[in-house]
Each structure stands twice: as C-alpha cells, then as structure tokens.
C-alpha cells in the first residue's frame, strides 16, 4: 500500500486508483464503526480519500499508507460529528426511528449477527470500540492502531483487552438469559 501511495504521489494515476481500491473497504468499515451511520459512511470514506489524495504530496512514507489513511479517516469522522451536532435534524414522519427500522433489509445471511455485533460495539466506550475495530476487525497491528489513535501501544492493548472482556461478559449474560426460560 505504501508503495502505491508513494507512486501516486509521484503522479502515477494507476497507482492512485489501486491505492483507493485496496483500502476503500477498510476505510468504510472503520468510519462505520467509529459511529458514522451507514448512509454517511460512503460519504465519509469518499471524503477521506479526497483529503488523502489532496495531501498525498506531503506523504513521506514514514508510516504505512494504511495507518496514514486511517488517521485521516478518523479526523473526517470527528469533523463530521462536530458539523452534524451543530445542525438541526429534520424528519418527515413522526416516528422516524420505526420507519428507518422497517426499511432495513432482513433476508441477508448473517444480518441478525451483524446487528448484534454492531449493537454490542455501540455499547463500548468510544476509545475501546475504536481500538477493537482497528485491531480485531480491520486487522491492524497494535503499533499501527496506536498511530491511528494517537496514543501509546500499551493503551491500545489495554483498550482491546477491556473491550474483549466486556463483549465476552455481555455475550455470556445474553446466553444465560436465553437459557433460563428453557430451564
């Protein structure tokens, strides 16, 4: 990835396209799990790449291109949250939450598991969720996750460990609740 970014910096448009294709999925997953709603995740991913390609001339390759790009994605999400928190939210319907829920696809394999994981991740504190998503879902090494999160590696390890502990505890509690009516 870093070689593609450096080649794109040098003016190679094919390398730039390959760079975007190679990392688009990771960026989209990352912005989604940082709290972006699924509808705005594509926009945030696009904003991330626009920012990255616009500042590619400053990328020197001191970190991996993936780490650099995810740090840009993190800033894009923060900027989006700040922007949207200042704007009023409008809805055409009284019960917009129910309307949004009814419009979601239900027949997709793994849909319920994906919803359950998203709900569990949403209950984690933001710093733990970010560390967990970076390392466990996107597969970043702890050092790269630390660079993206702008914190020490030990802090990322601690956040991931605490996130795992919380998720396991919540899953055990849910299984116990499911088993108790049958007993």
mmCIF file with all atom_site columns, C-alpha atoms in Angstrom:
data_model
loop_
_atom_site.group_PDB
_atom_site.id
_atom_site.type_symbol
_atom_site.label_atom_id
_atom_site.label_alt_id
_atom_site.label_comp_id
_atom_site.label_asym_id
_atom_site.label_entity_id
_atom_site.label_seq_id
_atom_site.pdbx_PDB_ins_code
_atom_site.Cartn_x
_atom_site.Cartn_y
_atom_site.Cartn_z
_atom_site.occupancy
_atom_site.B_iso_or_equiv
_atom_site.pdbx_formal_charge
_atom_site.auth_seq_id
_atom_site.auth_comp_id
_atom_site.auth_asym_id
_atom_site.auth_atom_id
_atom_site.pdbx_PDB_model_num
ATOM 1   C CA . UNK A 1 1   ? 0.000   0.000   0.000   1.00 0.00 ? 1   UNK A CA 1
ATOM 2   C CA . UNK A 1 2   ? 2.770   2.408   0.898   1.00 0.00 ? 2   UNK A CA 1
ATOM 3   C CA . UNK A 1 3   ? 4.489   1.827   -2.423  1.00 0.00 ? 3   UNK A CA 1
ATOM 4   C CA . UNK A 1 4   ? 1.221   2.607   -4.229  1.00 0.00 ? 4   UNK A CA 1
ATOM 5   C CA . UNK A 1 5   ? 0.799   5.827   -2.243  1.00 0.00 ? 5   UNK A CA 1
ATOM 6   C CA . UNK A 1 6   ? 4.347   6.912   -2.996  1.00 0.00 ? 6   UNK A CA 1
ATOM 7   C CA . UNK A 1 7   ? 3.893   6.113   -6.688  1.00 0.00 ? 7   UNK A CA 1
ATOM 8   C CA . UNK A 1 8   ? 0.612   8.049   -6.733  1.00 0.00 ? 8   UNK A CA 1
ATOM 9   C CA . UNK A 1 9   ? 2.391   10.948  -5.069  1.00 0.00 ? 9   UNK A CA 1
ATOM 10  C CA . UNK A 1 10  ? 4.807   10.880  -7.977  1.00 0.00 ? 10  UNK A CA 1
ATOM 11  C CA . UNK A 1 11  ? 1.926   11.264  -10.456 1.00 0.00 ? 11  UNK A CA 1
ATOM 12  C CA . UNK A 1 12  ? 1.091   7.635   -11.286 1.00 0.00 ? 12  UNK A CA 1
ATOM 13  C CA . UNK A 1 13  ? -2.707  7.718   -11.670 1.00 0.00 ? 13  UNK A CA 1
ATOM 14  C CA . UNK A 1 14  ? -2.991  3.921   -11.915 1.00 0.00 ? 14  UNK A CA 1
ATOM 15  C CA . UNK A 1 15  ? -1.179  3.602   -8.589  1.00 0.00 ? 15  UNK A CA 1
ATOM 16  C CA . UNK A 1 16  ? -3.586  6.161   -7.124  1.00 0.00 ? 16  UNK A CA 1
ATOM 17  C CA . UNK A 1 17  ? -6.584  4.156   -8.312  1.00 0.00 ? 17  UNK A CA 1
ATOM 18  C CA . UNK A 1 18  ? -5.073  0.917   -6.989  1.00 0.00 ? 18  UNK A CA 1
ATOM 19  C CA . UNK A 1 19  ? -4.379  2.621   -3.647  1.00 0.00 ? 19  UNK A CA 1
ATOM 20  C CA . UNK A 1 20  ? -8.025  3.687   -3.330  1.00 0.00 ? 20  UNK A CA 1
ATOM 21  C CA . UNK A 1 21  ? -9.347  0.260   -4.382  1.00 0.00 ? 21  UNK A CA 1
ATOM 22  C CA . UNK A 1 22  ? -7.031  -1.555  -1.968  1.00 0.00 ? 22  UNK A CA 1
ATOM 23  C CA . UNK A 1 23  ? -8.028  0.451   1.095   1.00 0.00 ? 23  UNK A CA 1
ATOM 24  C CA . UNK A 1 24  ? -11.618 1.531   0.387   1.00 0.00 ? 24  UNK A CA 1
ATOM 25  C CA . UNK A 1 25  ? -13.219 -1.377  2.261   1.00 0.00 ? 25  UNK A CA 1
ATOM 26  C CA . UNK A 1 26  ? -11.056 -0.856  5.363   1.00 0.00 ? 26  UNK A CA 1
ATOM 27  C CA . UNK A 1 27  ? -11.765 2.876   5.424   1.00 0.00 ? 27  UNK A CA 1
ATOM 28  C CA . UNK A 1 28  ? -15.502 2.335   5.025   1.00 0.00 ? 28  UNK A CA 1
ATOM 29  C CA . UNK A 1 29  ? -15.614 -0.253  7.820   1.00 0.00 ? 29  UNK A CA 1
ATOM 30  C CA . UNK A 1 30  ? -13.529 1.973   10.057  1.00 0.00 ? 30  UNK A CA 1
ATOM 31  C CA . UNK A 1 31  ? -15.703 5.077   9.644   1.00 0.00 ? 31  UNK A CA 1
ATOM 32  C CA . UNK A 1 32  ? -18.842 2.980   10.109  1.00 0.00 ? 32  UNK A CA 1
ATOM 33  C CA . UNK A 1 33  ? -17.617 1.501   13.380  1.00 0.00 ? 33  UNK A CA 1
ATOM 34  C CA . UNK A 1 34  ? -16.429 4.872   14.632  1.00 0.00 ? 34  UNK A CA 1
ATOM 35  C CA . UNK A 1 35  ? -20.044 5.858   14.771  1.00 0.00 ? 35  UNK A CA 1
ATOM 36  C CA . UNK A 1 36  ? -20.944 7.054   11.310  1.00 0.00 ? 36  UNK A CA 1
ATOM 37  C CA . UNK A 1 37  ? -24.382 5.939   10.247  1.00 0.00 ? 37  UNK A CA 1
ATOM 38  C CA . UNK A 1 38  ? -24.264 3.516   7.306   1.00 0.00 ? 38  UNK A CA 1
ATOM 39  C CA . UNK A 1 39  ? -25.764 6.090   4.948   1.00 0.00 ? 39  UNK A CA 1
ATOM 40  C CA . UNK A 1 40  ? -22.991 8.602   5.614   1.00 0.00 ? 40  UNK A CA 1
ATOM 41  C CA . UNK A 1 41  ? -20.186 6.012   5.730   1.00 0.00 ? 41  UNK A CA 1
ATOM 42  C CA . UNK A 1 42  ? -19.754 6.116   1.956   1.00 0.00 ? 42  UNK A CA 1
ATOM 43  C CA . UNK A 1 43  ? -19.591 9.902   2.033   1.00 0.00 ? 43  UNK A CA 1
ATOM 44  C CA . UNK A 1 44  ? -17.033 9.832   4.833   1.00 0.00 ? 44  UNK A CA 1
ATOM 45  C CA . UNK A 1 45  ? -14.937 7.249   3.001   1.00 0.00 ? 45  UNK A CA 1
ATOM 46  C CA . UNK A 1 46  ? -15.029 9.437   -0.095  1.00 0.00 ? 46  UNK A CA 1
ATOM 47  C CA . UNK A 1 47  ? -14.133 12.499  1.982   1.00 0.00 ? 47  UNK A CA 1
ATOM 48  C CA . UNK A 1 48  ? -11.219 10.561  3.476   1.00 0.00 ? 48  UNK A CA 1
ATOM 49  C CA . UNK A 1 49  ? -9.822  9.702   0.057   1.00 0.00 ? 49  UNK A CA 1
ATOM 50  C CA . UNK A 1 50  ? -10.337 13.248  -1.206  1.00 0.00 ? 50  UNK A CA 1
ATOM 51  C CA . UNK A 1 51  ? -8.398  14.558  1.777   1.00 0.00 ? 51  UNK A CA 1
ATOM 52  C CA . UNK A 1 52  ? -5.705  11.921  1.355   1.00 0.00 ? 52  UNK A CA 1
ATOM 53  C CA . UNK A 1 53  ? -5.259  12.431  -2.366  1.00 0.00 ? 53  UNK A CA 1
ATOM 54  C CA . UNK A 1 54  ? -5.210  16.184  -1.837  1.00 0.00 ? 54  UNK A CA 1
ATOM 55  C CA . UNK A 1 55  ? -2.422  15.904  0.698   1.00 0.00 ? 55  UNK A CA 1
ATOM 56  C CA . UNK A 1 56  ? -0.593  12.992  -0.910  1.00 0.00 ? 56  UNK A CA 1
ATOM 57  C CA . UNK A 1 57  ? 2.245   15.320  -1.848  1.00 0.00 ? 57  UNK A CA 1
ATOM 58  C CA . UNK A 1 58  ? 3.041   15.562  1.892   1.00 0.00 ? 58  UNK A CA 1
ATOM 59  C CA . UNK A 1 59  ? 3.060   11.792  2.486   1.00 0.00 ? 59  UNK A CA 1
ATOM 60  C CA . UNK A 1 60  ? 6.658   10.737  3.010   1.00 0.00 ? 60  UNK A CA 1
ATOM 61  C CA . UNK A 1 61  ? 6.197   7.068   3.850   1.00 0.00 ? 61  UNK A CA 1
ATOM 62  C CA . UNK A 1 62  ? 7.421   7.314   7.450   1.00 0.00 ? 62  UNK A CA 1
ATOM 63  C CA . UNK A 1 63  ? 4.381   5.280   8.496   1.00 0.00 ? 63  UNK A CA 1
ATOM 64  C CA . UNK A 1 64  ? 2.420   2.829   6.407   1.00 0.00 ? 64  UNK A CA 1
ATOM 65  C CA . UNK A 1 65  ? -0.032  4.356   3.964   1.00 0.00 ? 65  UNK A CA 1
ATOM 66  C CA . UNK A 1 66  ? -2.820  2.414   5.666   1.00 0.00 ? 66  UNK A CA 1
ATOM 67  C CA . UNK A 1 67  ? -2.027  3.983   9.041   1.00 0.00 ? 67  UNK A CA 1
ATOM 68  C CA . UNK A 1 68  ? -1.802  7.432   7.477   1.00 0.00 ? 68  UNK A CA 1
ATOM 69  C CA . UNK A 1 69  ? -5.113  6.960   5.675   1.00 0.00 ? 69  UNK A CA 1
ATOM 70  C CA . UNK A 1 70  ? -6.970  5.668   8.740   1.00 0.00 ? 70  UNK A CA 1
ATOM 71  C CA . UNK A 1 71  ? -5.734  8.653   10.742  1.00 0.00 ? 71  UNK A CA 1
ATOM 72  C CA . UNK A 1 72  ? -7.248  10.884  8.041   1.00 0.00 ? 72  UNK A CA 1
ATOM 73  C CA . UNK A 1 73  ? -10.474 8.857   8.229   1.00 0.00 ? 73  UNK A CA 1
ATOM 74  C CA . UNK A 1 74  ? -10.583 9.353   11.983  1.00 0.00 ? 74  UNK A CA 1
ATOM 75  C CA . UNK A 1 75  ? -10.303 13.120  11.558  1.00 0.00 ? 75  UNK A CA 1
ATOM 76  C CA . UNK A 1 76  ? -13.000 13.058  8.856   1.00 0.00 ? 76  UNK A CA 1
ATOM 77  C CA . UNK A 1 77  ? -15.407 11.288  11.225  1.00 0.00 ? 77  UNK A CA 1
ATOM 78  C CA . UNK A 1 78  ? -14.638 13.718  14.049  1.00 0.00 ? 78  UNK A CA 1
ATOM 79  C CA . UNK A 1 79  ? -15.204 16.675  11.726  1.00 0.00 ? 79  UNK A CA 1
ATOM 80  C CA . UNK A 1 80  ? -18.478 15.150  10.519  1.00 0.00 ? 80  UNK A CA 1
ATOM 81  C CA . UNK A 1 81  ? -19.718 14.598  14.073  1.00 0.00 ? 81  UNK A CA 1
ATOM 82  C CA . UNK A 1 82  ? -18.817 18.158  15.011  1.00 0.00 ? 82  UNK A CA 1
ATOM 83  C CA . UNK A 1 83  ? -20.549 19.518  11.918  1.00 0.00 ? 83  UNK A CA 1
ATOM 84  C CA . UNK A 1 84  ? -23.728 17.473  12.347  1.00 0.00 ? 84  UNK A CA 1
ATOM 85  C CA . UNK A 1 85  ? -24.012 18.223  16.069  1.00 0.00 ? 85  UNK A CA 1
ATOM 86  C CA . UNK A 1 86  ? -24.423 21.902  15.168  1.00 0.00 ? 86  UNK A CA 1
ATOM 87  C CA . UNK A 1 87  ? -27.230 21.266  12.672  1.00 0.00 ? 87  UNK A CA 1
ATOM 88  C CA . UNK A 1 88  ? -30.920 20.606  13.365  1.00 0.00 ? 88  UNK A CA 1
ATOM 89  C CA . UNK A 1 89  ? -32.243 17.189  12.445  1.00 0.00 ? 89  UNK A CA 1
ATOM 90  C CA . UNK A 1 90  ? -35.410 17.125  10.376  1.00 0.00 ? 90  UNK A CA 1
ATOM 91  C CA . UNK A 1 91  ? -37.807 14.265  9.733   1.00 0.00 ? 91  UNK A CA 1
ATOM 92  C CA . UNK A 1 92  ? -40.900 13.979  7.531   1.00 0.00 ? 92  UNK A CA 1
ATOM 93  C CA . UNK A 1 93  ? -42.538 11.422  9.787   1.00 0.00 ? 93  UNK A CA 1
ATOM 94  C CA . UNK A 1 94  ? -43.495 11.384  13.450  1.00 0.00 ? 94  UNK A CA 1
ATOM 95  C CA . UNK A 1 95  ? -41.882 8.009   14.153  1.00 0.00 ? 95  UNK A CA 1
ATOM 96  C CA . UNK A 1 96  ? -38.736 8.249   12.040  1.00 0.00 ? 96  UNK A CA 1
ATOM 97  C CA . UNK A 1 97  ? -36.950 5.517   14.026  1.00 0.00 ? 97  UNK A CA 1
ATOM 98  C CA . UNK A 1 98  ? -39.636 2.939   13.234  1.00 0.00 ? 98  UNK A CA 1
ATOM 99  C CA . UNK A 1 99  ? -39.632 3.993   9.571   1.00 0.00 ? 99  UNK A CA 1
ATOM 100 C CA . UNK A 1 100 ? -35.857 3.588   9.394   1.00 0.00 ? 100 UNK A CA 1
ATOM 101 C CA . UNK A 1 101 ? -36.053 0.184   11.076  1.00 0.00 ? 101 UNK A CA 1
ATOM 102 C CA . UNK A 1 102 ? -38.731 -1.043  8.632   1.00 0.00 ? 102 UNK A CA 1
ATOM 103 C CA . UNK A 1 103 ? -36.631 -0.002  5.629   1.00 0.00 ? 103 UNK A CA 1
ATOM 104 C CA . UNK A 1 104 ? -33.649 -2.183  6.591   1.00 0.00 ? 104 UNK A CA 1
ATOM 105 C CA . UNK A 1 105 ? -33.123 -5.485  4.702   1.00 0.00 ? 105 UNK A CA 1
ATOM 106 C CA . UNK A 1 106 ? -33.943 -8.564  6.778   1.00 0.00 ? 106 UNK A CA 1
ATOM 107 C CA . UNK A 1 107 ? -33.266 -11.513 4.500   1.00 0.00 ? 107 UNK A CA 1
ATOM 108 C CA . UNK A 1 108 ? -29.497 -11.079 4.212   1.00 0.00 ? 108 UNK A CA 1
ATOM 109 C CA . UNK A 1 109 ? -27.480 -14.035 5.642   1.00 0.00 ? 109 UNK A CA 1
ATOM 110 C CA . UNK A 1 110 ? -25.818 -13.058 8.895   1.00 0.00 ? 110 UNK A CA 1
ATOM 111 C CA . UNK A 1 111 ? -27.968 -9.918  9.199   1.00 0.00 ? 111 UNK A CA 1
ATOM 112 C CA . UNK A 1 112 ? -29.002 -10.607 12.802  1.00 0.00 ? 112 UNK A CA 1
ATOM 113 C CA . UNK A 1 113 ? -25.425 -11.435 13.832  1.00 0.00 ? 113 UNK A CA 1
ATOM 114 C CA . UNK A 1 114 ? -24.185 -8.243  12.219  1.00 0.00 ? 114 UNK A CA 1
ATOM 115 C CA . UNK A 1 115 ? -26.841 -6.203  14.020  1.00 0.00 ? 115 UNK A CA 1
ATOM 116 C CA . UNK A 1 116 ? -25.985 -7.881  17.325  1.00 0.00 ? 116 UNK A CA 1
ATOM 117 C CA . UNK A 1 117 ? -22.274 -7.156  16.860  1.00 0.00 ? 117 UNK A CA 1
ATOM 118 C CA . UNK A 1 118 ? -22.955 -3.543  15.899  1.00 0.00 ? 118 UNK A CA 1
ATOM 119 C CA . UNK A 1 119 ? -25.190 -3.099  18.947  1.00 0.00 ? 119 UNK A CA 1
ATOM 120 C CA . UNK A 1 120 ? -22.600 -4.650  21.258  1.00 0.00 ? 120 UNK A CA 1
ATOM 121 C CA . UNK A 1 121 ? -19.843 -2.484  19.788  1.00 0.00 ? 121 UNK A CA 1
ATOM 122 C CA . UNK A 1 122 ? -22.037 0.600   20.211  1.00 0.00 ? 122 UNK A CA 1
ATOM 123 C CA . UNK A 1 123 ? -22.241 -0.082  23.944  1.00 0.00 ? 123 UNK A CA 1
ATOM 124 C CA . UNK A 1 124 ? -18.463 0.048   24.312  1.00 0.00 ? 124 UNK A CA 1
ATOM 125 C CA . UNK A 1 125 ? -16.842 3.367   25.178  1.00 0.00 ? 125 UNK A CA 1
ATOM 126 C CA . UNK A 1 126 ? -15.622 5.114   22.020  1.00 0.00 ? 126 UNK A CA 1
ATOM 127 C CA . UNK A 1 127 ? -11.908 4.642   22.736  1.00 0.00 ? 127 UNK A CA 1
ATOM 128 C CA . UNK A 1 128 ? -12.297 0.886   23.341  1.00 0.00 ? 128 UNK A CA 1
ATOM 129 C CA . UNK A 1 129 ? -14.550 0.484   20.295  1.00 0.00 ? 129 UNK A CA 1
ATOM 130 C CA . UNK A 1 130 ? -12.015 2.245   18.080  1.00 0.00 ? 130 UNK A CA 1
ATOM 131 C CA . UNK A 1 131 ? -9.106  0.105   19.342  1.00 0.00 ? 131 UNK A CA 1
ATOM 132 C CA . UNK A 1 132 ? -11.156 -3.100  18.960  1.00 0.00 ? 132 UNK A CA 1
ATOM 133 C CA . UNK A 1 133 ? -12.309 -2.253  15.436  1.00 0.00 ? 133 UNK A CA 1
ATOM 134 C CA . UNK A 1 134 ? -8.821  -1.268  14.285  1.00 0.00 ? 134 UNK A CA 1
ATOM 135 C CA . UNK A 1 135 ? -7.103  -4.387  15.606  1.00 0.00 ? 135 UNK A CA 1
ATOM 136 C CA . UNK A 1 136 ? -9.762  -7.099  15.598  1.00 0.00 ? 136 UNK A CA 1
ATOM 137 C CA . UNK A 1 137 ? -11.985 -6.181  12.641  1.00 0.00 ? 137 UNK A CA 1
ATOM 138 C CA . UNK A 1 138 ? -9.557  -4.356  10.363  1.00 0.00 ? 138 UNK A CA 1
ATOM 139 C CA . UNK A 1 139 ? -6.546  -6.431  11.415  1.00 0.00 ? 139 UNK A CA 1
ATOM 140 C CA . UNK A 1 140 ? -4.128  -3.562  12.059  1.00 0.00 ? 140 UNK A CA 1
ATOM 141 C CA . UNK A 1 141 ? -1.083  -4.362  14.180  1.00 0.00 ? 141 UNK A CA 1
ATOM 142 C CA . UNK A 1 142 ? -1.220  -2.713  17.594  1.00 0.00 ? 142 UNK A CA 1
ATOM 143 C CA . UNK A 1 143 ? 1.552   -0.265  16.673  1.00 0.00 ? 143 UNK A CA 1
ATOM 144 C CA . UNK A 1 144 ? -0.381  0.976   13.635  1.00 0.00 ? 144 UNK A CA 1
ATOM 145 C CA . UNK A 1 145 ? -3.604  1.210   15.639  1.00 0.00 ? 145 UNK A CA 1
ATOM 146 C CA . UNK A 1 146 ? -1.717  3.285   18.204  1.00 0.00 ? 146 UNK A CA 1
ATOM 147 C CA . UNK A 1 147 ? -0.503  5.621   15.470  1.00 0.00 ? 147 UNK A CA 1
ATOM 148 C CA . UNK A 1 148 ? -4.035  5.997   14.099  1.00 0.00 ? 148 UNK A CA 1
ATOM 149 C CA . UNK A 1 149 ? -5.473  6.604   17.574  1.00 0.00 ? 149 UNK A CA 1
ATOM 150 C CA . UNK A 1 150 ? -2.598  8.874   18.576  1.00 0.00 ? 150 UNK A CA 1
ATOM 151 C CA . UNK A 1 151 ? -1.888  7.014   21.814  1.00 0.00 ? 151 UNK A CA 1
ATOM 152 C CA . UNK A 1 152 ? 0.756   4.568   23.142  1.00 0.00 ? 152 UNK A CA 1
ATOM 153 C CA . UNK A 1 153 ? 0.724   0.916   22.054  1.00 0.00 ? 153 UNK A CA 1
ATOM 154 C CA . UNK A 1 154 ? 0.131   -0.199  25.644  1.00 0.00 ? 154 UNK A CA 1
ATOM 155 C CA . UNK A 1 155 ? -3.015  1.901   25.782  1.00 0.00 ? 155 UNK A CA 1
ATOM 156 C CA . UNK A 1 156 ? -4.338  0.224   22.631  1.00 0.00 ? 156 UNK A CA 1
ATOM 157 C CA . UNK A 1 157 ? -3.576  -3.219  24.093  1.00 0.00 ? 157 UNK A CA 1
ATOM 158 C CA . UNK A 1 158 ? -5.385  -2.299  27.305  1.00 0.00 ? 158 UNK A CA 1
ATOM 159 C CA . UNK A 1 159 ? -8.406  -0.924  25.433  1.00 0.00 ? 159 UNK A CA 1
ATOM 160 C CA . UNK A 1 160 ? -8.680  -4.045  23.266  1.00 0.00 ? 160 UNK A CA 1
ATOM 161 C CA . UNK A 1 161 ? -8.371  -6.304  26.305  1.00 0.00 ? 161 UNK A CA 1
ATOM 162 C CA . UNK A 1 162 ? -11.075 -4.394  28.173  1.00 0.00 ? 162 UNK A CA 1
ATOM 163 C CA . UNK A 1 163 ? -13.305 -4.385  25.097  1.00 0.00 ? 163 UNK A CA 1
ATOM 164 C CA . UNK A 1 164 ? -12.919 -8.158  24.732  1.00 0.00 ? 164 UNK A CA 1
ATOM 165 C CA . UNK A 1 165 ? -13.701 -8.674  28.410  1.00 0.00 ? 165 UNK A CA 1
ATOM 166 C CA . UNK A 1 166 ? -16.835 -6.541  28.179  1.00 0.00 ? 166 UNK A CA 1
ATOM 167 C CA . UNK A 1 167 ? -18.029 -8.204  24.968  1.00 0.00 ? 167 UNK A CA 1
ATOM 168 C CA . UNK A 1 168 ? -17.486 -11.712 26.376  1.00 0.00 ? 168 UNK A CA 1
ATOM 169 C CA . UNK A 1 169 ? -19.298 -10.784 29.588  1.00 0.00 ? 169 UNK A CA 1
ATOM 170 C CA . UNK A 1 170 ? -22.267 -9.351  27.655  1.00 0.00 ? 170 UNK A CA 1
ATOM 171 C CA . UNK A 1 171 ? -22.441 -12.408 25.403  1.00 0.00 ? 171 UNK A CA 1
ATOM 172 C CA . UNK A 1 172 ? -22.322 -14.751 28.429  1.00 0.00 ? 172 UNK A CA 1
ATOM 173 C CA . UNK A 1 173 ? -25.111 -12.757 30.078  1.00 0.00 ? 173 UNK A CA 1
ATOM 174 C CA . UNK A 1 174 ? -27.222 -12.888 26.907  1.00 0.00 ? 174 UNK A CA 1
ATOM 175 C CA . UNK A 1 175 ? -26.712 -16.658 26.606  1.00 0.00 ? 175 UNK A CA 1
ATOM 176 C CA . UNK A 1 176 ? -27.642 -17.126 30.245  1.00 0.00 ? 176 UNK A CA 1
ATOM 177 C CA . UNK A 1 177 ? -30.836 -15.119 29.716  1.00 0.00 ? 177 UNK A CA 1
ATOM 178 C CA . UNK A 1 178 ? -31.703 -17.210 26.635  1.00 0.00 ? 178 UNK A CA 1
ATOM 179 C CA . UNK A 1 179 ? -31.082 -20.461 28.526  1.00 0.00 ? 179 UNK A CA 1
ATOM 180 C CA . UNK A 1 180 ? -33.035 -19.577 31.684  1.00 0.00 ? 180 UNK A CA 1
ATOM 181 C CA . UNK A 1 181 ? -36.575 -19.589 30.151  1.00 0.00 ? 181 UNK A CA 1
ATOM 182 C CA . UNK A 1 182 ? -35.931 -23.089 28.737  1.00 0.00 ? 182 UNK A CA 1
ATOM 183 C CA . UNK A 1 183 ? -34.838 -24.456 32.118  1.00 0.00 ? 183 UNK A CA 1
#
